[in-house]
Amino acid sequence: KGKGAAAIPALQQIAREYRHLQWDKIAGRYLAEAYLSAGKANDALRACEAIIDDDATAAYTGELAPAYWSALLALGRKAKLEAQLEKAAKSGDRFSAGAALTLRGDVILKEGAESNDAAKKALTDGYLLSQAIGGGGSTGPAALGWDPAPAVFASRLTSVG
């Protein structure tokens, strides 16, 4: 799927050669995203865990964390995902906390089959909290286009009488 797979060898090399130098996390993020787009969630998880083995905080803060969470979600590792999202929400890092709360909203909405009750819970326990702590500014989730709250509001408002 897509052209991300073409970048995998170069990203593997960058992650390997720049290990422990911060660039490994950025390359690891894009490597995991390339694997995920190619339908290789196990490879994405392995790429993330190789970096997390060196820096446990990368599982819940910084560039790598959202890709790691996506791999966990794709593999159905909900308990581990929820633990990392909780750590991220409490981390004090605006980007990570905002991204974690947004993903929490996505999970709630998906599990609730997008019912009105699930939408309300996703908004209050995920999307709106993410906007309150990290939605503004150039580094928050909204800067990456992660602002589902307006769409959820709009779809629910049109279904109300």
GROMACS .gro file of N, CA and C in nm, residues 28-152:
model
  375
   28GLY      N    1   1.235   0.603   1.364
   28GLY     CA    2   1.152   0.492   1.411
   28GLY      C    3   1.004   0.520   1.394
   29ARG      N    4   0.966   0.644   1.416
   29ARG     CA    5   0.825   0.682   1.396
   29ARG      C    6   0.785   0.660   1.251
   30TYR      N    7   0.865   0.714   1.161
   30TYR     CA    8   0.830   0.703   1.019
   30TYR      C    9   0.843   0.559   0.969
   31LEU      N   10   0.938   0.486   1.026
   31LEU     CA   11   0.953   0.344   0.991
   31LEU      C   12   0.828   0.266   1.034
   32ALA      N   13   0.783   0.290   1.157
   32ALA     CA   14   0.662   0.223   1.205
   32ALA      C   15   0.541   0.260   1.120
   33GLU      N   16   0.530   0.388   1.085
   33GLU     CA   17   0.417   0.431   1.001
   33GLU      C   18   0.423   0.366   0.863
   34ALA      N   19   0.544   0.350   0.809
   34ALA     CA   20   0.559   0.283   0.678
   34ALA      C   21   0.517   0.137   0.688
   35TYR      N   22   0.561   0.072   0.794
   35TYR     CA   23   0.520  -0.068   0.815
   35TYR      C   24   0.369  -0.079   0.830
   36LEU      N   25   0.310   0.011   0.909
   36LEU     CA   26   0.165   0.006   0.929
   36LEU      C   27   0.090   0.028   0.798
   37SER      N   28   0.139   0.120   0.716
   37SER     CA   29   0.070   0.146   0.589
   37SER      C   30   0.084   0.027   0.494
   38ALA      N   31   0.187  -0.054   0.515
   38ALA     CA   32   0.207  -0.174   0.434
   38ALA      C   33   0.138  -0.296   0.496
   39GLY      N   34   0.065  -0.274   0.606
   39GLY     CA   35  -0.006  -0.384   0.671
   39GLY      C   36   0.084  -0.475   0.753
   40LYS      N   37   0.198  -0.423   0.797
   40LYS     CA   38   0.294  -0.503   0.874
   40LYS      C   39   0.304  -0.451   1.017
   41ALA      N   40   0.195  -0.470   1.092
   41ALA     CA   41   0.189  -0.418   1.229
   41ALA      C   42   0.293  -0.482   1.320
   42ASN      N   43   0.322  -0.610   1.302
   42ASN     CA   44   0.424  -0.675   1.385
   42ASN      C   45   0.561  -0.612   1.364
   43ASP      N   46   0.595  -0.582   1.239
   43ASP     CA   47   0.722  -0.517   1.210
   43ASP      C   48   0.725  -0.376   1.269
   44ALA      N   49   0.613  -0.306   1.263
   44ALA     CA   50   0.603  -0.172   1.321
   44ALA      C   51   0.629  -0.179   1.472
   45LEU      N   52   0.567  -0.276   1.536
   45LEU     CA   53   0.585  -0.291   1.680
   45LEU      C   54   0.730  -0.323   1.714
   46ARG      N   55   0.792  -0.412   1.638
   46ARG     CA   56   0.933  -0.446   1.662
   46ARG      C   57   1.024  -0.324   1.644
   47ALA      N   58   0.997  -0.243   1.543
   47ALA     CA   59   1.078  -0.123   1.520
   47ALA      C   60   1.067  -0.028   1.639
   48CYS      N   61   0.946  -0.011   1.689
   48CYS     CA   62   0.925   0.077   1.805
   48CYS      C   63   0.991   0.021   1.930
   49GLU      N   64   0.971  -0.107   1.952
   49GLU     CA   65   1.024  -0.168   2.075
   49GLU      C   66   1.176  -0.170   2.078
   50ALA      N   67   1.240  -0.172   1.962
   50ALA     CA   68   1.387  -0.166   1.959
   50ALA      C   69   1.435  -0.033   2.017
   51ILE      N   70   1.361   0.073   1.992
   51ILE     CA   71   1.396   0.205   2.045
   51ILE      C   72   1.353   0.217   2.190
   52ILE      N   73   1.236   0.165   2.222
   52ILE     CA   74   1.183   0.172   2.358
   52ILE      C   75   1.271   0.092   2.454
   53ASP      N   76   1.335  -0.013   2.405
   53ASP     CA   77   1.428  -0.090   2.489
   53ASP      C   78   1.542  -0.002   2.540
   54ASP      N   79   1.581   0.097   2.460
   54ASP     CA   80   1.687   0.190   2.499
   54ASP      C   81   1.635   0.309   2.580
   55ASP      N   82   1.510   0.346   2.559
   55ASP     CA   83   1.451   0.462   2.626
   55ASP      C   84   1.303   0.434   2.651
   56ALA      N   85   1.272   0.387   2.770
   56ALA     CA   86   1.135   0.346   2.803
   56ALA      C   87   1.035   0.461   2.789
   57THR      N   88   1.080   0.585   2.806
   57THR     CA   89   0.987   0.698   2.796
   57THR      C   90   0.936   0.719   2.653
   58ALA      N   91   1.007   0.664   2.555
   58ALA     CA   92   0.964   0.677   2.415
   58ALA      C   93   0.831   0.607   2.389
   59ALA      N   94   0.789   0.519   2.480
   59ALA     CA   95   0.661   0.449   2.466
   59ALA      C   96   0.543   0.540   2.495
   60TYR      N   97   0.567   0.651   2.565
   60TYR     CA   98   0.455   0.738   2.601
   60TYR      C   99   0.482   0.887   2.585
   61THR      N  100   0.600   0.925   2.539
   61THR     CA  101   0.625   1.067   2.509
   61THR      C  102   0.706   1.080   2.381
   62GLY      N  103   0.692   1.192   2.316
   62GLY     CA  104   0.774   1.225   2.200
   62GLY      C  105   0.724   1.170   2.068
   63GLU      N  106   0.811   1.181   1.970
   63GLU     CA  107   0.781   1.148   1.830
   63GLU      C  108   0.734   1.005   1.807
   64LEU      N  109   0.796   0.911   1.875
   64LEU     CA  110   0.771   0.769   1.848
   64LEU      C  111   0.638   0.721   1.904
   65ALA      N  112   0.595   0.777   2.016
   65ALA     CA  113   0.481   0.723   2.091
   65ALA      C  114   0.354   0.702   2.007
   66PRO      N  115   0.306   0.801   1.930
   66PRO     CA  116   0.182   0.776   1.855
   66PRO      C  117   0.192   0.660   1.754
   67ALA      N  118   0.308   0.642   1.694
   67ALA     CA  119   0.325   0.529   1.602
   67ALA      C  120   0.323   0.397   1.679
   68TYR      N  121   0.386   0.396   1.796
   68TYR     CA  122   0.386   0.278   1.882
   68TYR      C  123   0.242   0.243   1.921
   69TRP      N  124   0.166   0.344   1.960
   69TRP     CA  125   0.027   0.319   2.000
   69TRP      C  126  -0.054   0.265   1.883
   70SER      N  127  -0.029   0.317   1.765
   70SER     CA  128  -0.101   0.268   1.646
   70SER      C  129  -0.070   0.121   1.620
   71ALA      N  130   0.056   0.083   1.641
   71ALA     CA  131   0.094  -0.059   1.624
   71ALA      C  132   0.024  -0.145   1.729
   72LEU      N  133   0.022  -0.098   1.854
   72LEU     CA  134  -0.047  -0.174   1.958
   72LEU      C  135  -0.195  -0.189   1.925
   73LEU      N  136  -0.256  -0.081   1.879
   73LEU     CA  137  -0.398  -0.084   1.843
   73LEU      C  138  -0.423  -0.181   1.728
   74ALA      N  139  -0.337  -0.175   1.627
   74ALA     CA  140  -0.353  -0.263   1.511
   74ALA      C  141  -0.342  -0.410   1.549
   75LEU      N  142  -0.263  -0.439   1.652
   75LEU     CA  143  -0.242  -0.577   1.696
   75LEU      C  144  -0.339  -0.619   1.806
   76GLY      N  145  -0.429  -0.527   1.845
   76GLY     CA  146  -0.528  -0.560   1.947
   76GLY      C  147  -0.473  -0.572   2.088
   77ARG      N  148  -0.363  -0.507   2.115
   77ARG     CA  149  -0.302  -0.512   2.249
   77ARG      C  150  -0.357  -0.398   2.334
   78LYS      N  151  -0.484  -0.409   2.364
   78LYS     CA  152  -0.557  -0.300   2.428
   78LYS      C  153  -0.506  -0.267   2.568
   79ALA      N  154  -0.477  -0.366   2.650
   79ALA     CA  155  -0.432  -0.339   2.787
   79ALA      C  156  -0.301  -0.261   2.788
   80LYS      N  157  -0.207  -0.302   2.704
   80LYS     CA  158  -0.079  -0.232   2.696
   80LYS      C  159  -0.098  -0.092   2.639
   81LEU      N  160  -0.185  -0.080   2.538
   81LEU     CA  161  -0.214   0.050   2.479
   81LEU      C  162  -0.272   0.145   2.584
   82GLU      N  163  -0.372   0.097   2.657
   82GLU     CA  164  -0.435   0.183   2.758
   82GLU      C  165  -0.337   0.227   2.865
   83ALA      N  166  -0.245   0.138   2.904
   83ALA     CA  167  -0.143   0.175   3.004
   83ALA      C  168  -0.053   0.287   2.951
   84GLN      N  169  -0.014   0.277   2.823
   84GLN     CA  170   0.072   0.380   2.765
   84GLN      C  171  -0.003   0.513   2.747
   85LEU      N  172  -0.130   0.505   2.708
   85LEU     CA  173  -0.209   0.626   2.693
   85LEU      C  174  -0.226   0.696   2.828
   86GLU      N  175  -0.245   0.618   2.931
   86GLU     CA  176  -0.258   0.676   3.067
   86GLU      C  177  -0.129   0.745   3.108
   87LYS      N  178  -0.015   0.681   3.084
   87LYS     CA  179   0.114   0.743   3.116
   87LYS      C  180   0.133   0.872   3.037
   88ALA      N  181   0.097   0.867   2.910
   88ALA     CA  182   0.113   0.986   2.825
   88ALA      C  183   0.026   1.100   2.873
   89ALA      N  184  -0.099   1.069   2.910
   89ALA     CA  185  -0.191   1.173   2.956
   89ALA      C  186  -0.140   1.240   3.082
   90LYS      N  187  -0.065   1.166   3.163
   90LYS     CA  188  -0.012   1.220   3.289
   90LYS      C  189   0.131   1.272   3.277
   91SER      N  190   0.190   1.261   3.160
   91SER     CA  191   0.333   1.289   3.142
   91SER      C  192   0.371   1.436   3.155
   92GLY      N  193   0.278   1.525   3.128
   92GLY     CA  194   0.312   1.666   3.127
   92GLY      C  195   0.358   1.715   2.991
   93ASP      N  196   0.381   1.623   2.898
   93ASP     CA  197   0.420   1.659   2.762
   93ASP      C  198   0.292   1.687   2.683
   94ARG      N  199   0.270   1.811   2.643
   94ARG     CA  200   0.144   1.850   2.577
   94ARG      C  201   0.116   1.769   2.452
   95PHE      N  202   0.215   1.753   2.368
   95PHE     CA  203   0.194   1.679   2.244
   95PHE      C  204   0.150   1.536   2.274
   96SER      N  205   0.224   1.466   2.359
   96SER     CA  206   0.194   1.326   2.389
   96SER      C  207   0.060   1.311   2.459
   97ALA      N  208   0.034   1.398   2.555
   97ALA     CA  209  -0.093   1.391   2.627
   97ALA      C  210  -0.210   1.417   2.532
   98GLY      N  211  -0.196   1.517   2.446
   98GLY     CA  212  -0.302   1.547   2.351
   98GLY      C  213  -0.325   1.434   2.252
   99ALA      N  214  -0.217   1.378   2.201
   99ALA     CA  215  -0.229   1.266   2.107
   99ALA      C  216  -0.290   1.144   2.175
  100ALA      N  217  -0.252   1.120   2.300
  100ALA     CA  218  -0.306   1.005   2.374
  100ALA      C  219  -0.455   1.021   2.398
  101LEU      N  220  -0.496   1.140   2.437
  101LEU     CA  221  -0.639   1.163   2.462
  101LEU      C  222  -0.720   1.154   2.333
  102THR      N  223  -0.663   1.199   2.223
  102THR     CA  224  -0.731   1.188   2.095
  102THR      C  225  -0.748   1.042   2.056
  103LEU      N  226  -0.643   0.964   2.072
  103LEU     CA  227  -0.653   0.821   2.040
  103LEU      C  228  -0.751   0.752   2.134
  104ARG      N  229  -0.751   0.792   2.262
  104ARG     CA  230  -0.849   0.737   2.356
  104ARG      C  231  -0.991   0.763   2.305
  105GLY      N  232  -1.017   0.882   2.255
  105GLY     CA  233  -1.149   0.913   2.198
  105GLY      C  234  -1.181   0.824   2.079
  106ASP      N  235  -1.081   0.802   1.992
  106ASP     CA  236  -1.101   0.715   1.876
  106ASP      C  237  -1.138   0.572   1.919
  107VAL      N  238  -1.068   0.522   2.020
  107VAL     CA  239  -1.094   0.386   2.068
  107VAL      C  240  -1.234   0.377   2.128
  108ILE      N  241  -1.271   0.474   2.209
  108ILE     CA  242  -1.405   0.476   2.271
  108ILE      C  243  -1.512   0.480   2.164
  109LEU      N  244  -1.495   0.565   2.065
  109LEU     CA  245  -1.594   0.578   1.958
  109LEU      C  246  -1.606   0.449   1.878
  110LYS      N  247  -1.493   0.388   1.846
  110LYS     CA  248  -1.494   0.263   1.769
  110LYS      C  249  -1.559   0.150   1.848
  111GLU      N  250  -1.523   0.138   1.975
  111GLU     CA  251  -1.579   0.030   2.058
  111GLU      C  252  -1.728   0.046   2.080
  112GLY      N  253  -1.776   0.168   2.080
  112GLY     CA  254  -1.918   0.195   2.100
  112GLY      C  255  -1.997   0.195   1.972
  113ALA      N  256  -1.939   0.145   1.864
  113ALA     CA  257  -2.004   0.140   1.733
  113ALA      C  258  -2.059   0.276   1.693
  114GLU      N  259  -1.989   0.380   1.735
  114GLU     CA  260  -2.023   0.518   1.701
  114GLU      C  261  -2.165   0.557   1.743
  115SER      N  262  -2.214   0.497   1.853
  115SER     CA  263  -2.345   0.534   1.906
  115SER      C  264  -2.337   0.674   1.967
  116ASN      N  265  -2.453   0.732   1.997
  116ASN     CA  266  -2.455   0.864   2.059
  116ASN      C  267  -2.388   0.863   2.195
  117ASP      N  268  -2.409   0.756   2.275
  117ASP     CA  269  -2.344   0.748   2.406
  117ASP      C  270  -2.192   0.739   2.391
  118ALA      N  271  -2.147   0.660   2.294
  118ALA     CA  272  -2.003   0.649   2.270
  118ALA      C  273  -1.947   0.783   2.223
  119ALA      N  274  -2.022   0.853   2.140
  119ALA     CA  275  -1.975   0.984   2.092
  119ALA      C  276  -1.960   1.082   2.207
  120LYS      N  277  -2.057   1.081   2.299
  120LYS     CA  278  -2.048   1.171   2.415
  120LYS      C  279  -1.927   1.137   2.500
  121LYS      N  280  -1.906   1.007   2.524
  121LYS     CA  281  -1.792   0.964   2.606
  121LYS      C  282  -1.661   0.996   2.535
  122ALA      N  283  -1.654   0.973   2.404
  122ALA     CA  284  -1.533   1.003   2.328
  122ALA      C  285  -1.501   1.153   2.334
  123LEU      N  286  -1.605   1.234   2.325
  123LEU     CA  287  -1.585   1.379   2.332
  123LEU      C  288  -1.535   1.422   2.469
  124THR      N  289  -1.601   1.373   2.575
  124THR     CA  290  -1.564   1.420   2.710
  124THR      C  291  -1.438   1.354   2.764
  125ASP      N  292  -1.415   1.228   2.733
  125ASP     CA  293  -1.299   1.157   2.788
  125ASP      C  294  -1.179   1.158   2.694
  126GLY      N  295  -1.194   1.213   2.576
  126GLY     CA  296  -1.084   1.210   2.480
  126GLY      C  297  -1.064   1.340   2.408
  127TYR      N  298  -1.148   1.364   2.308
  127TYR     CA  299  -1.125   1.475   2.216
  127TYR      C  300  -1.121   1.612   2.282
  128LEU      N  301  -1.218   1.643   2.366
  128LEU     CA  302  -1.221   1.776   2.425
  128LEU      C  303  -1.106   1.796   2.523
  129LEU      N  304  -1.071   1.691   2.597
  129LEU     CA  305  -0.955   1.703   2.687
  129LEU      C  306  -0.828   1.726   2.607
  130SER      N  307  -0.816   1.660   2.493
  130SER     CA  308  -0.695   1.678   2.413
  130SER      C  309  -0.686   1.823   2.364
  131GLN      N  310  -0.798   1.880   2.329
  131GLN     CA  311  -0.799   2.019   2.285
  131GLN      C  312  -0.766   2.114   2.399
  132ALA      N  313  -0.813   2.081   2.519
  132ALA     CA  314  -0.788   2.167   2.634
  132ALA      C  315  -0.640   2.172   2.671
  133ILE      N  316  -0.570   2.059   2.655
  133ILE     CA  317  -0.430   2.059   2.698
  133ILE      C  318  -0.330   2.076   2.585
  134GLY      N  319  -0.367   2.037   2.464
  134GLY     CA  320  -0.266   2.042   2.359
  134GLY      C  321  -0.317   2.084   2.224
  135GLY      N  322  -0.443   2.118   2.216
  135GLY     CA  323  -0.501   2.147   2.086
  135GLY      C  324  -0.452   2.275   2.024
  136GLY      N  325  -0.422   2.375   2.105
  136GLY     CA  326  -0.371   2.499   2.052
  136GLY      C  327  -0.222   2.489   2.027
  137GLY      N  328  -0.165   2.587   1.971
  137GLY     CA  329  -0.021   2.588   1.951
  137GLY      C  330   0.023   2.508   1.830
  138SER      N  331   0.147   2.526   1.794
  138SER     CA  332   0.197   2.465   1.671
  138SER      C  333   0.244   2.321   1.690
  139THR      N  334   0.250   2.272   1.815
  139THR     CA  335   0.298   2.136   1.835
  139THR      C  336   0.190   2.043   1.889
  140GLY      N  337   0.070   2.091   1.909
  140GLY     CA  338  -0.036   2.006   1.961
  140GLY      C  339  -0.095   1.916   1.854
  141PRO      N  340  -0.181   1.823   1.896
  141PRO     CA  341  -0.243   1.731   1.801
  141PRO      C  342  -0.317   1.800   1.687
  142ALA      N  343  -0.380   1.913   1.713
  142ALA     CA  344  -0.453   1.982   1.606
  142ALA      C  345  -0.360   2.027   1.494
  143ALA      N  346  -0.234   2.056   1.529
  143ALA     CA  347  -0.137   2.095   1.427
  143ALA      C  348  -0.112   1.982   1.328
  144LEU      N  349  -0.137   1.859   1.371
  144LEU     CA  350  -0.120   1.743   1.284
  144LEU      C  351  -0.250   1.700   1.219
  145GLY      N  352  -0.355   1.779   1.239
  145GLY     CA  353  -0.485   1.745   1.183
  145GLY      C  354  -0.563   1.648   1.270
  146TRP      N  355  -0.523   1.631   1.396
  146TRP     CA  356  -0.591   1.539   1.487
  146TRP      C  357  -0.695   1.614   1.567
  147ASP      N  358  -0.798   1.661   1.504
  147ASP     CA  359  -0.903   1.733   1.574
  147ASP      C  360  -1.039   1.679   1.531
  148PRO      N  361  -1.076   1.560   1.579
  148PRO     CA  362  -1.203   1.500   1.537
  148PRO      C  363  -1.324   1.557   1.609
  149ALA      N  364  -1.305   1.635   1.714
  149ALA     CA  365  -1.419   1.683   1.792
  149ALA      C  366  -1.524   1.756   1.708
  150PRO      N  367  -1.488   1.850   1.620
  150PRO     CA  368  -1.591   1.918   1.541
  150PRO      C  369  -1.674   1.822   1.455
  151ALA      N  370  -1.609   1.724   1.396
  151ALA     CA  371  -1.683   1.629   1.312
  151ALA      C  372  -1.779   1.544   1.396
  152VAL      N  373  -1.733   1.502   1.514
  152VAL     CA  374  -1.820   1.423   1.600
  152VAL      C  375  -1.937   1.508   1.647
   0.00000   0.00000   0.00000
